[in-house]
Amino acid sequence: MAGISNTIIEKANHPRPHVGESMVPVTTRVFREIGFLETMEKEGFPRKYGASWHAPQNKGKVYILFGEFPNDLTNQDYTYHVDRSRMDLLLLKRAEELGSTVYQGIPVKQVLFEDGYAAGVRIGVGNQEIDLRSKIVVDASGRNTLLGRQLKLKVKDPIFNQYAVHAWFEGVHRGDPDVAGHIHIYFLPIERGWVWQIPITETVTSMGVVLEKDAFTKVARGNMEEFFWEQMQTNDNLAEAMTNARRINEFKTEGDYSYKMSKFVGDGYLLIGDAARFVDPIFSSGVSVAMHGARAASERIKLALETNDFSEAMFKPFEEKMRTGVDIWYEFIRLYYKLLPLFTLFMQSKKYREQVHRLLQGEVYDRKEVPVLEAMRKFIEAAETTEGHLFKAQLTDVPIDAIPEDLLTPVAMAD
Amino acid sequence: MTVKQQLEHFITQELLLGQETEIDPDQSLTASGVIDSLSLLRLIAFIEDTFQVEIEDTELSPDHFETLNVMVDLVEGKLNHK
């Protein structure tokens, strides 16, 4: 953050592995603004020109090419797939180049408060704890949700309770050459179940299974390998892709999948990225939301320092912007799971194809700019209310309206 | 080709992969499984592209898609109102 004294305290020692390996095109805008796009290009991360979706039993697939509707803001017809251990290290170095002080391998134990304002952090160094003072604290602790847990802000998503198992493989058949660089999403014949296929290098592919947690009983019994390979056989195209696949690292799991904080800002603090909210990653939205969140947060932080106002009200516009953005993703995700064929129908519709594309590229920060969501709602309503509607049988029980407050339960504190 | 011939050609060649060359215009295509949710998606795209008409959300019912004849009525009705 040019011109502003800041310290990044990172629990891990980089490079370190991390999930979240595929992006949407609008992320490029932030890379360019922070002088990082050149690095992305130079490092040769696989280019992502589009996305492909596969129905089970080889009953059809649909794909998009970002180049079909070029994005003026990014001026590129592709985004990237990344090995997050490499990219995150490069980003950290870039922050250092721009003037940040970076400490690695240092856990933040808690955020300190004074007169109701966040006033610094307590860090662990060896056996000692040291307090560091600051005017503003930004929680970017990801799914650890440090401040959210400390202040009991964390609310579990009442609809999605998914769980993921993932690993890297060699020998995955990524499909025909024109789509081999895509992210591939394979639907499983189980509600809200899907598999990602993401190219990491020329030969290494990330594969991950996402399912409702209840479906993971075998994992609980320790049969991760068996469970994973069983799922690979439930979609014909996926089974074909995995015919000669060989796992090259350990399986990792992600639980307590979707959540949000009851607020993203307070006096003296802001929560960004996964530290604020996490939604089903089926549209690769996570890194974009984190980068745009950091961008929006930096604007308010700059203003706060200029005016010496560190109140919640000062940071609120950041929260509103991020809520709008992630709410749009979340609405799209719910409509998508509500009636899967609808996505294909709208993708092939001349009227809506471009709007669906824009959404998938990550242009989600103004609800008025995405009327396709209203059109999807109307279609679902028609399917629900029209007698004999030919898509009625495909409707699931995913609620698409506002979620009643009583369903929003705080997450039990882990510590 | 008439609307009926074009629709019949698409159904027999694309949805039934040439297994049939003609179909009974009053046969239920939903009951026989010729039209399921995926083939319906293709049929909608074909109708909208070929005849430059728009199918309304509420028209995706057996009243308009059960048989070849009712599909022809739907498309011709839209073409007459263009």
CSV table of C-alpha atoms in Angstrom, one decimal:
chain,number,residue,atom,x,y,z
A,1,MET,CA,0.0,0.0,0.0
A,2,ALA,CA,2.1,2.8,-1.4
A,3,GLY,CA,2.8,5.6,1.1
A,4,ILE,CA,1.2,3.9,4.1
A,5,SER,CA,3.3,2.3,6.7
A,6,ASN,CA,2.0,-1.3,7.1
A,7,THR,CA,3.1,-4.7,8.4
A,8,ILE,CA,1.9,-8.1,7.2
A,9,ILE,CA,2.1,-10.8,9.8
A,10,GLU,CA,1.9,-14.2,8.2
A,11,LYS,CA,1.4,-17.4,10.2
A,12,ALA,CA,2.8,-19.6,7.5
A,13,ASN,CA,6.3,-19.7,6.0
A,14,HIS,CA,6.0,-19.3,2.3
A,15,PRO,CA,5.8,-21.1,0.0
A,16,ARG,CA,3.0,-23.1,1.5
A,17,PRO,CA,0.2,-25.1,-0.2
A,18,HIS,CA,-3.2,-23.5,-0.5
A,19,VAL,CA,-6.5,-24.4,-2.1
A,20,GLY,CA,-8.2,-22.0,-4.5
A,21,GLU,CA,-6.3,-22.5,-7.7
A,22,SER,CA,-8.5,-21.1,-10.5
A,23,MET,CA,-9.6,-17.5,-11.1
A,24,VAL,CA,-12.1,-15.4,-13.0
A,25,PRO,CA,-10.9,-12.8,-15.6
A,26,VAL,CA,-11.7,-9.6,-13.6
A,27,THR,CA,-8.9,-10.6,-11.1
A,28,THR,CA,-6.5,-9.4,-13.9
A,29,ARG,CA,-7.6,-5.8,-13.3
A,30,VAL,CA,-6.2,-5.8,-9.7
A,31,PHE,CA,-3.0,-7.6,-10.8
A,32,ARG,CA,-2.4,-4.8,-13.3
A,33,GLU,CA,-3.1,-2.1,-10.8
A,34,ILE,CA,-0.6,-3.4,-8.3
A,35,GLY,CA,2.0,-4.1,-10.9
A,36,PHE,CA,1.8,-7.8,-10.7
A,37,LEU,CA,0.4,-8.8,-14.1
A,38,GLU,CA,3.9,-8.9,-15.6
A,39,THR,CA,5.0,-11.4,-12.9
A,40,MET,CA,1.9,-13.6,-13.6
A,41,GLU,CA,2.9,-13.6,-17.3
A,42,LYS,CA,6.6,-14.1,-16.7
A,43,GLU,CA,6.1,-17.0,-14.3
A,44,GLY,CA,4.1,-18.9,-16.9
A,45,PHE,CA,1.1,-19.8,-14.9
A,46,PRO,CA,-1.3,-21.9,-17.1
A,47,ARG,CA,-3.7,-19.6,-19.0
A,48,LYS,CA,-7.4,-20.2,-18.4
A,49,TYR,CA,-9.4,-19.4,-21.6
A,50,GLY,CA,-12.7,-20.8,-20.4
A,51,ALA,CA,-14.7,-23.2,-18.4
A,52,SER,CA,-16.4,-26.5,-19.2
A,53,TRP,CA,-19.2,-28.3,-17.4
A,54,HIS,CA,-20.0,-32.0,-17.8
A,55,ALA,CA,-23.4,-33.6,-16.9
A,56,PRO,CA,-23.2,-37.2,-15.5
A,57,GLN,CA,-23.6,-40.2,-17.8
A,58,ASN,CA,-22.1,-38.3,-20.7
A,59,LYS,CA,-25.4,-36.6,-21.3
A,60,GLY,CA,-24.0,-33.4,-22.4
A,61,LYS,CA,-21.5,-30.7,-21.7
A,62,VAL,CA,-21.4,-27.0,-22.1
A,63,TYR,CA,-18.4,-24.6,-22.2
A,64,ILE,CA,-17.6,-20.9,-22.4
A,65,LEU,CA,-14.7,-19.1,-23.9
A,66,PHE,CA,-13.9,-15.8,-22.2
A,67,GLY,CA,-12.8,-14.4,-25.6
A,68,GLU,CA,-16.4,-14.6,-26.9
A,69,PHE,CA,-17.3,-11.5,-24.9
A,70,PRO,CA,-14.0,-9.6,-24.4
A,71,ASN,CA,-13.7,-7.7,-21.2
A,72,ASP,CA,-12.5,-4.1,-21.8
A,73,LEU,CA,-11.4,-3.8,-18.2
A,74,THR,CA,-8.8,-6.6,-18.4
A,75,ASN,CA,-7.9,-6.5,-22.1
A,76,GLN,CA,-7.1,-10.2,-21.9
A,77,ASP,CA,-9.2,-13.1,-23.2
A,78,TYR,CA,-7.9,-15.4,-20.4
A,79,THR,CA,-7.2,-15.6,-16.7
A,80,TYR,CA,-5.0,-18.0,-14.9
A,81,HIS,CA,-4.8,-21.3,-13.0
A,82,VAL,CA,-2.2,-21.2,-10.3
A,83,ASP,CA,-0.1,-23.2,-7.9
A,84,ARG,CA,-1.1,-21.0,-4.9
A,85,SER,CA,2.2,-21.7,-3.0
A,86,ARG,CA,4.1,-20.0,-5.9
A,87,MET,CA,1.6,-17.2,-6.5
A,88,ASP,CA,1.1,-16.3,-2.9
A,89,LEU,CA,4.9,-16.1,-2.3
A,90,LEU,CA,5.2,-13.9,-5.4
A,91,LEU,CA,2.4,-11.7,-4.1
A,92,LEU,CA,4.1,-11.4,-0.7
A,93,LYS,CA,7.3,-10.4,-2.4
A,94,ARG,CA,5.4,-7.8,-4.4
A,95,ALA,CA,4.0,-6.3,-1.2
A,96,GLU,CA,7.5,-6.1,0.2
A,97,GLU,CA,8.7,-4.3,-3.0
A,98,LEU,CA,5.9,-1.8,-2.5
A,99,GLY,CA,7.0,-1.0,1.1
A,100,SER,CA,5.2,-3.5,3.3
A,101,THR,CA,7.1,-5.0,6.2
A,102,VAL,CA,6.6,-8.8,6.1
A,103,TYR,CA,7.0,-11.3,9.0
A,104,GLN,CA,6.6,-14.9,8.2
A,105,GLY,CA,6.1,-17.9,10.5
A,106,ILE,CA,4.5,-15.6,13.1
A,107,PRO,CA,1.0,-16.4,14.4
A,108,VAL,CA,-1.3,-13.7,15.5
A,109,LYS,CA,-2.9,-14.8,18.7
A,110,GLN,CA,-5.5,-12.2,19.0
A,111,VAL,CA,-6.5,-8.7,17.9
A,112,LEU,CA,-6.1,-6.1,20.7
A,113,PHE,CA,-8.8,-3.6,21.5
A,114,GLU,CA,-8.6,-0.3,23.3
A,115,ASP,CA,-11.7,1.9,24.0
A,116,GLY,CA,-13.6,-0.3,21.7
A,117,TYR,CA,-11.2,0.2,18.8
A,118,ALA,CA,-8.9,-2.4,17.3
A,119,ALA,CA,-5.5,-1.2,18.3
A,120,GLY,CA,-3.0,-3.8,17.3
A,121,VAL,CA,-2.3,-7.6,17.5
A,122,ARG,CA,-0.7,-10.0,20.0
A,123,ILE,CA,1.8,-12.2,18.2
A,124,GLY,CA,3.6,-15.4,19.2
A,125,VAL,CA,7.4,-15.5,18.9
A,126,GLY,CA,8.9,-18.6,20.3
A,127,ASN,CA,7.5,-18.9,23.8
A,128,GLN,CA,6.9,-15.2,24.1
A,129,GLU,CA,3.9,-13.1,23.2
A,130,ILE,CA,4.5,-9.6,21.9
A,131,ASP,CA,2.0,-6.8,21.4
A,132,LEU,CA,2.2,-4.7,18.3
A,133,ARG,CA,0.3,-1.5,18.0
A,134,SER,CA,-1.4,-0.1,14.9
A,135,LYS,CA,-4.1,2.4,13.9
A,136,ILE,CA,-6.0,-0.2,11.8
A,137,VAL,CA,-6.1,-4.0,11.8
A,138,VAL,CA,-7.0,-5.9,8.6
A,139,ASP,CA,-7.9,-9.5,9.1
A,140,ALA,CA,-6.8,-11.5,6.1
A,141,SER,CA,-6.5,-14.8,8.0
A,142,GLY,CA,-8.6,-16.6,5.4
A,143,ARG,CA,-10.6,-19.6,6.5
A,144,ASN,CA,-8.9,-19.4,10.0
A,145,THR,CA,-11.3,-16.4,10.5
A,146,LEU,CA,-9.2,-15.1,13.4
A,147,LEU,CA,-11.2,-11.9,14.2
A,148,GLY,CA,-14.6,-13.5,13.3
A,149,ARG,CA,-14.0,-16.2,15.9
A,150,GLN,CA,-12.6,-13.8,18.5
A,151,LEU,CA,-15.6,-11.5,18.2
A,152,LYS,CA,-18.1,-14.3,17.6
A,153,LEU,CA,-19.2,-12.9,14.3
A,154,LYS,CA,-19.2,-16.1,12.4
A,155,VAL,CA,-22.5,-17.4,11.0
A,156,LYS,CA,-22.8,-20.8,9.4
A,157,ASP,CA,-24.5,-21.0,6.0
A,158,PRO,CA,-27.9,-22.7,6.5
A,159,ILE,CA,-28.1,-24.1,3.0
A,160,PHE,CA,-24.7,-25.3,2.0
A,161,ASN,CA,-22.8,-27.6,4.3
A,162,GLN,CA,-20.3,-29.0,1.9
A,163,TYR,CA,-17.0,-30.6,2.3
A,164,ALA,CA,-14.1,-31.0,-0.1
A,165,VAL,CA,-11.4,-33.6,-0.6
A,166,HIS,CA,-8.6,-32.7,-3.1
A,167,ALA,CA,-5.2,-33.6,-4.3
A,168,TRP,CA,-2.8,-33.2,-7.2
A,169,PHE,CA,-2.5,-35.8,-10.0
A,170,GLU,CA,-0.4,-36.6,-13.0
A,171,GLY,CA,-1.7,-38.3,-16.1
A,172,VAL,CA,-5.2,-36.7,-16.0
A,173,HIS,CA,-6.6,-36.6,-19.5
A,174,ARG,CA,-7.8,-32.9,-19.6
A,175,GLY,CA,-9.9,-33.3,-22.8
A,176,ASP,CA,-9.6,-32.1,-26.3
A,177,PRO,CA,-6.8,-29.6,-27.0
A,178,ASP,CA,-9.2,-26.7,-27.3
A,179,VAL,CA,-10.6,-27.2,-23.8
A,180,ALA,CA,-7.6,-28.8,-22.1
A,181,GLY,CA,-6.7,-25.5,-20.4
A,182,HIS,CA,-10.2,-24.9,-19.0
A,183,ILE,CA,-11.4,-25.5,-15.6
A,184,HIS,CA,-13.6,-28.6,-15.9
A,185,ILE,CA,-16.6,-29.0,-13.6
A,186,TYR,CA,-18.1,-32.5,-13.5
A,187,PHE,CA,-21.5,-32.9,-11.9
A,188,LEU,CA,-22.0,-36.0,-9.8
A,189,PRO,CA,-25.4,-37.8,-9.6
A,190,ILE,CA,-25.9,-36.5,-6.1
A,191,GLU,CA,-27.4,-33.1,-5.2
A,192,ARG,CA,-24.8,-30.3,-4.9
A,193,GLY,CA,-22.0,-32.7,-5.7
A,194,TRP,CA,-19.3,-31.8,-8.2
A,195,VAL,CA,-15.6,-32.3,-9.0
A,196,TRP,CA,-13.1,-29.7,-10.2
A,197,GLN,CA,-10.3,-30.3,-12.6
A,198,ILE,CA,-7.7,-27.5,-12.7
A,199,PRO,CA,-4.4,-27.5,-14.6
A,200,ILE,CA,-1.5,-26.5,-12.3
A,201,THR,CA,1.4,-27.2,-14.5
A,202,GLU,CA,1.8,-28.8,-17.9
A,203,THR,CA,1.5,-32.2,-16.3
A,204,VAL,CA,0.0,-31.7,-12.8
A,205,THR,CA,-3.7,-31.3,-12.4
A,206,SER,CA,-5.7,-30.5,-9.2
A,207,MET,CA,-8.7,-32.6,-8.7
A,208,GLY,CA,-11.2,-32.0,-5.9
A,209,VAL,CA,-14.6,-33.5,-4.9
A,210,VAL,CA,-17.2,-31.3,-3.3
A,211,LEU,CA,-20.2,-32.9,-1.6
A,212,GLU,CA,-22.7,-32.3,1.1
A,213,LYS,CA,-20.9,-33.3,4.4
A,214,ASP,CA,-23.4,-36.1,5.1
A,215,ALA,CA,-22.2,-37.9,2.0
A,216,PHE,CA,-18.7,-38.1,3.5
A,217,THR,CA,-19.4,-40.8,6.0
A,218,LYS,CA,-16.7,-43.0,4.4
A,219,VAL,CA,-14.1,-40.3,4.9
A,220,ALA,CA,-15.0,-40.3,8.5
A,221,ARG,CA,-14.2,-44.0,8.6
A,222,GLY,CA,-10.8,-43.2,7.0
A,223,ASN,CA,-11.4,-44.5,3.5
A,224,MET,CA,-10.5,-41.3,1.8
A,225,GLU,CA,-8.8,-43.1,-1.2
A,226,GLU,CA,-11.7,-45.5,-1.8
A,227,PHE,CA,-14.2,-42.7,-1.4
A,228,PHE,CA,-12.4,-40.4,-3.8
A,229,TRP,CA,-12.0,-43.0,-6.5
A,230,GLU,CA,-15.7,-44.1,-6.1
A,231,GLN,CA,-16.7,-40.5,-6.9
A,232,MET,CA,-14.5,-40.4,-9.9
A,233,GLN,CA,-16.5,-43.3,-11.4
A,234,THR,CA,-19.9,-41.5,-11.1
A,235,ASN,CA,-19.5,-39.2,-14.1
A,236,ASP,CA,-18.6,-40.8,-17.4
A,237,ASN,CA,-16.4,-38.0,-18.7
A,238,LEU,CA,-14.7,-37.7,-15.3
A,239,ALA,CA,-14.0,-41.5,-15.2
A,240,GLU,CA,-12.4,-41.2,-18.7
A,241,ALA,CA,-10.3,-38.2,-17.6
A,242,MET,CA,-9.0,-40.2,-14.6
A,243,THR,CA,-8.2,-43.5,-16.4
A,244,ASN,CA,-4.5,-43.1,-16.1
A,245,ALA,CA,-4.3,-40.6,-13.3
A,246,ARG,CA,-1.8,-41.0,-10.5
A,247,ARG,CA,-1.9,-39.1,-7.2
A,248,ILE,CA,1.3,-37.2,-6.4
A,249,ASN,CA,0.6,-35.6,-3.0
A,250,GLU,CA,-1.6,-36.2,0.0
A,251,PHE,CA,-5.3,-35.7,0.1
A,252,LYS,CA,-6.4,-32.5,1.9
A,253,THR,CA,-9.8,-31.7,3.2
A,254,GLU,CA,-11.8,-28.6,3.7
A,255,GLY,CA,-14.8,-28.6,6.0
A,256,ASP,CA,-17.2,-26.1,7.5
A,257,TYR,CA,-17.5,-24.9,4.0
A,258,SER,CA,-19.7,-21.8,3.7
A,259,TYR,CA,-20.0,-19.1,6.2
A,260,LYS,CA,-20.1,-15.4,6.6
A,261,MET,CA,-19.4,-12.8,9.3
A,262,SER,CA,-22.3,-10.8,10.7
A,263,LYS,CA,-20.2,-7.8,9.9
A,264,PHE,CA,-17.1,-7.2,7.9
A,265,VAL,CA,-16.0,-4.0,9.6
A,266,GLY,CA,-15.9,-2.4,13.1
A,267,ASP,CA,-14.1,0.4,14.8
A,268,GLY,CA,-10.5,0.1,13.8
A,269,TYR,CA,-10.8,-3.1,11.8
A,270,LEU,CA,-11.8,-4.7,8.5
A,271,LEU,CA,-12.1,-8.3,7.4
A,272,ILE,CA,-11.2,-9.2,3.8
A,273,GLY,CA,-11.4,-12.3,1.6
A,274,ASP,CA,-12.3,-15.6,3.2
A,275,ALA,CA,-11.8,-14.0,6.7
A,276,ALA,CA,-15.1,-12.2,5.9
A,277,ARG,CA,-17.1,-14.7,3.9
A,278,PHE,CA,-16.8,-18.0,2.0
A,279,VAL,CA,-19.2,-19.3,-0.6
A,280,ASP,CA,-19.2,-22.4,-2.7
A,281,PRO,CA,-16.3,-22.1,-5.1
A,282,ILE,CA,-18.0,-23.6,-8.1
A,283,PHE,CA,-17.4,-20.4,-10.2
A,284,SER,CA,-13.8,-19.8,-9.0
A,285,SER,CA,-14.8,-16.5,-7.3
A,286,GLY,CA,-12.6,-16.7,-4.2
A,287,VAL,CA,-9.4,-15.0,-5.3
A,288,SER,CA,-11.3,-12.3,-7.3
A,289,VAL,CA,-13.4,-11.5,-4.2
A,290,ALA,CA,-10.3,-11.4,-2.0
A,291,MET,CA,-8.4,-9.1,-4.5
A,292,HIS,CA,-11.3,-6.8,-5.1
A,293,GLY,CA,-11.9,-6.7,-1.3
A,294,ALA,CA,-8.3,-5.7,-0.7
A,295,ARG,CA,-8.7,-3.0,-3.3
A,296,ALA,CA,-11.9,-1.6,-1.8
A,297,ALA,CA,-10.5,-1.8,1.7
A,298,SER,CA,-7.3,0.1,0.7
A,299,GLU,CA,-9.5,3.0,-0.6
A,300,ARG,CA,-11.2,3.4,2.8
A,301,ILE,CA,-8.0,2.9,4.8
A,302,LYS,CA,-6.3,5.7,2.8
A,303,LEU,CA,-9.2,8.0,3.6
A,304,ALA,CA,-9.3,6.9,7.2
A,305,LEU,CA,-5.7,7.8,7.7
A,306,GLU,CA,-6.1,11.1,5.9
A,307,THR,CA,-9.1,12.1,8.1
A,308,ASN,CA,-7.9,10.4,11.3
A,309,ASP,CA,-11.3,8.6,11.4
A,310,PHE,CA,-11.1,4.9,12.1
A,311,SER,CA,-14.7,4.3,13.0
A,312,GLU,CA,-16.9,1.5,11.7
A,313,ALA,CA,-18.8,4.1,9.7
A,314,MET,CA,-15.7,5.0,7.8
A,315,PHE,CA,-15.2,1.4,6.7
A,316,LYS,CA,-18.8,0.6,6.0
A,317,PRO,CA,-18.8,1.5,2.3
A,318,PHE,CA,-16.2,-1.3,1.9
A,319,GLU,CA,-18.5,-3.7,3.6
A,320,GLU,CA,-21.5,-2.7,1.5
A,321,LYS,CA,-19.5,-3.1,-1.7
A,322,MET,CA,-18.2,-6.6,-0.8
A,323,ARG,CA,-21.6,-7.7,0.5
A,324,THR,CA,-23.2,-6.7,-2.8
A,325,GLY,CA,-20.5,-8.6,-4.8
A,326,VAL,CA,-20.6,-11.8,-2.8
A,327,ASP,CA,-24.4,-11.7,-2.5
A,328,ILE,CA,-24.5,-11.7,-6.3
A,329,TRP,CA,-22.3,-14.8,-6.5
A,330,TYR,CA,-24.3,-16.4,-3.7
A,331,GLU,CA,-27.6,-15.7,-5.5
A,332,PHE,CA,-26.2,-17.1,-8.7
A,333,ILE,CA,-24.9,-20.2,-6.9
A,334,ARG,CA,-28.3,-20.8,-5.3
A,335,LEU,CA,-30.2,-20.3,-8.6
A,336,TYR,CA,-27.8,-22.6,-10.2
A,337,TYR,CA,-28.3,-25.5,-7.8
A,338,LYS,CA,-32.0,-24.8,-7.7
A,339,LEU,CA,-32.4,-25.9,-11.3
A,340,LEU,CA,-29.2,-27.1,-13.1
A,341,PRO,CA,-30.6,-27.2,-16.7
A,342,LEU,CA,-31.4,-23.5,-16.3
A,343,PHE,CA,-27.8,-22.6,-16.5
A,344,THR,CA,-27.4,-24.5,-19.8
A,345,LEU,CA,-30.7,-23.0,-21.1
A,346,PHE,CA,-29.5,-19.4,-20.4
A,347,MET,CA,-26.0,-20.1,-21.7
A,348,GLN,CA,-27.5,-21.0,-25.1
A,349,SER,CA,-30.0,-18.2,-25.1
A,350,LYS,CA,-29.1,-15.3,-27.4
A,351,LYS,CA,-30.8,-12.9,-25.0
A,352,TYR,CA,-28.9,-14.0,-21.9
A,353,ARG,CA,-25.7,-15.6,-23.0
A,354,GLU,CA,-23.6,-12.4,-22.7
A,355,GLN,CA,-25.0,-11.6,-19.3
A,356,VAL,CA,-24.2,-15.1,-18.0
A,357,HIS,CA,-20.7,-14.7,-19.5
A,358,ARG,CA,-20.2,-11.4,-17.7
A,359,LEU,CA,-21.2,-12.9,-14.5
A,360,LEU,CA,-18.8,-15.8,-15.0
A,361,GLN,CA,-16.0,-13.4,-15.7
A,362,GLY,CA,-16.6,-11.9,-12.3
A,363,GLU,CA,-18.4,-8.6,-13.1
A,364,VAL,CA,-20.6,-8.8,-10.0
A,365,TYR,CA,-20.3,-5.6,-8.1
A,366,ASP,CA,-23.6,-3.9,-9.1
A,367,ARG,CA,-26.8,-5.9,-8.8
A,368,LYS,CA,-28.5,-3.6,-11.4
A,369,GLU,CA,-25.9,-4.8,-13.9
A,370,VAL,CA,-27.0,-8.4,-13.7
A,371,PRO,CA,-30.7,-8.6,-14.7
A,372,VAL,CA,-30.1,-12.2,-15.7
A,373,LEU,CA,-30.6,-13.2,-12.1
A,374,GLU,CA,-34.1,-11.8,-12.2
A,375,ALA,CA,-34.8,-13.7,-15.4
A,376,MET,CA,-33.6,-16.9,-13.8
A,377,ARG,CA,-35.9,-16.3,-10.8
A,378,LYS,CA,-38.8,-15.8,-13.1
A,379,PHE,CA,-38.0,-18.9,-15.0
A,380,ILE,CA,-37.9,-20.9,-11.7
A,381,GLU,CA,-41.2,-19.4,-10.6
A,382,ALA,CA,-42.7,-20.5,-13.9
A,383,ALA,CA,-41.4,-24.0,-13.4
A,384,GLU,CA,-42.8,-24.1,-9.9
A,385,THR,CA,-46.3,-22.7,-10.8
A,386,THR,CA,-47.0,-23.9,-14.4
A,387,GLU,CA,-48.9,-27.2,-14.4
A,388,GLY,CA,-46.8,-29.9,-16.0
A,389,HIS,CA,-43.8,-27.6,-16.6
A,390,LEU,CA,-41.2,-29.7,-18.3
A,391,PHE,CA,-38.4,-28.7,-15.8
A,392,LYS,CA,-40.5,-29.2,-12.7
A,393,ALA,CA,-38.9,-32.6,-11.9
A,394,GLN,CA,-35.4,-31.0,-11.9
A,395,LEU,CA,-36.2,-28.4,-9.2
A,396,THR,CA,-34.3,-29.0,-6.0
A,397,ASP,CA,-35.2,-27.8,-2.5
A,398,VAL,CA,-32.5,-25.1,-2.5
A,399,PRO,CA,-34.2,-21.9,-1.2
A,400,ILE,CA,-33.7,-18.9,-3.5
A,401,ASP,CA,-35.4,-16.2,-1.4
A,402,ALA,CA,-34.0,-14.3,1.6
A,403,ILE,CA,-32.9,-16.6,4.3
A,404,PRO,CA,-34.9,-16.2,7.6
A,405,GLU,CA,-32.8,-14.8,10.4
A,406,ASP,CA,-33.6,-17.8,12.7
A,407,LEU,CA,-31.8,-20.1,10.3
A,408,LEU,CA,-28.6,-18.1,10.7
A,409,THR,CA,-26.9,-19.7,13.6
A,410,PRO,CA,-23.6,-18.6,15.0
A,411,VAL,CA,-20.8,-21.1,14.6
A,412,ALA,CA,-19.7,-22.8,17.9
A,413,MET,CA,-16.4,-21.4,18.9
A,414,ALA,CA,-13.5,-23.8,18.3
A,415,ASP,CA,-11.3,-22.1,20.9
B,1,MET,CA,-39.4,-27.2,-45.7
B,2,THR,CA,-42.5,-26.5,-43.5
B,3,VAL,CA,-42.3,-25.9,-39.8
B,4,LYS,CA,-43.5,-29.4,-39.3
B,5,GLN,CA,-40.9,-30.9,-41.5
B,6,GLN,CA,-38.1,-29.0,-39.9
B,7,LEU,CA,-39.2,-29.9,-36.4
B,8,GLU,CA,-39.6,-33.6,-37.4
B,9,HIS,CA,-36.2,-33.6,-39.1
B,10,PHE,CA,-34.5,-32.2,-36.0
B,11,ILE,CA,-36.3,-34.7,-33.7
B,12,THR,CA,-35.6,-37.7,-35.8
B,13,GLN,CA,-32.0,-36.8,-36.8
B,14,GLU,CA,-30.7,-35.0,-33.8
B,15,LEU,CA,-32.6,-36.3,-30.8
B,16,LEU,CA,-33.2,-39.8,-32.1
B,17,LEU,CA,-29.9,-39.9,-34.0
B,18,GLY,CA,-31.6,-41.2,-37.2
B,19,GLN,CA,-33.1,-44.2,-35.5
B,20,GLU,CA,-36.5,-43.2,-36.9
B,21,THR,CA,-37.2,-41.2,-40.1
B,22,GLU,CA,-40.7,-40.1,-39.2
B,23,ILE,CA,-42.8,-39.8,-36.1
B,24,ASP,CA,-46.5,-40.0,-35.4
B,25,PRO,CA,-47.4,-36.3,-35.0
B,26,ASP,CA,-49.8,-37.1,-32.1
B,27,GLN,CA,-47.5,-39.5,-30.3
B,28,SER,CA,-46.5,-38.2,-26.8
B,29,LEU,CA,-42.8,-37.5,-27.0
B,30,THR,CA,-42.5,-36.8,-23.3
B,31,ALA,CA,-44.1,-40.1,-22.3
B,32,SER,CA,-41.9,-42.0,-24.7
B,33,GLY,CA,-38.8,-40.4,-23.4
B,34,VAL,CA,-37.8,-38.7,-26.7
B,35,ILE,CA,-38.0,-35.4,-24.9
B,36,ASP,CA,-36.2,-35.2,-21.5
B,37,SER,CA,-34.7,-32.2,-19.8
B,38,LEU,CA,-31.5,-32.3,-21.8
B,39,SER,CA,-33.1,-32.9,-25.2
B,40,LEU,CA,-35.6,-30.2,-24.4
B,41,LEU,CA,-32.7,-27.7,-24.0
B,42,ARG,CA,-31.5,-28.6,-27.5
B,43,LEU,CA,-35.0,-28.4,-28.9
B,44,ILE,CA,-35.6,-24.9,-27.4
B,45,ALA,CA,-32.3,-23.7,-28.9
B,46,PHE,CA,-33.2,-25.2,-32.3
B,47,ILE,CA,-36.7,-23.6,-32.3
B,48,GLU,CA,-35.4,-20.1,-31.2
B,49,ASP,CA,-32.5,-20.1,-33.7
B,50,THR,CA,-34.3,-21.6,-36.7
B,51,PHE,CA,-37.5,-19.7,-36.5
B,52,GLN,CA,-36.2,-16.5,-34.7
B,53,VAL,CA,-38.9,-16.7,-32.0
B,54,GLU,CA,-38.8,-16.7,-28.3
B,55,ILE,CA,-40.2,-19.5,-26.1
B,56,GLU,CA,-41.7,-18.0,-22.9
B,57,ASP,CA,-40.9,-19.6,-19.5
B,58,THR,CA,-44.5,-20.7,-19.0
B,59,GLU,CA,-44.7,-22.3,-22.4
B,60,LEU,CA,-42.4,-25.2,-21.4
B,61,SER,CA,-45.3,-27.5,-20.6
B,62,PRO,CA,-46.9,-30.5,-22.3
B,63,ASP,CA,-49.5,-28.2,-23.9
B,64,HIS,CA,-46.8,-27.0,-26.2
B,65,PHE,CA,-44.2,-29.8,-26.3
B,66,GLU,CA,-46.1,-33.1,-25.8
B,67,THR,CA,-46.4,-33.9,-29.5
B,68,LEU,CA,-45.1,-32.8,-32.8
B,69,ASN,CA,-48.5,-31.3,-33.7
B,70,VAL,CA,-48.7,-29.1,-30.6
B,71,MET,CA,-45.1,-27.9,-31.2
B,72,VAL,CA,-46.0,-27.0,-34.7
B,73,ASP,CA,-49.0,-25.0,-33.4
B,74,LEU,CA,-46.8,-23.2,-30.9
B,75,VAL,CA,-44.2,-22.2,-33.5
B,76,GLU,CA,-46.7,-21.3,-36.2
B,77,GLY,CA,-48.7,-19.2,-33.7
B,78,LYS,CA,-45.6,-17.2,-32.9
B,79,LEU,CA,-44.6,-16.8,-36.6
B,80,ASN,CA,-48.1,-15.5,-37.4
B,81,HIS,CA,-47.8,-12.9,-34.6
B,82,LYS,CA,-44.5,-11.6,-35.7
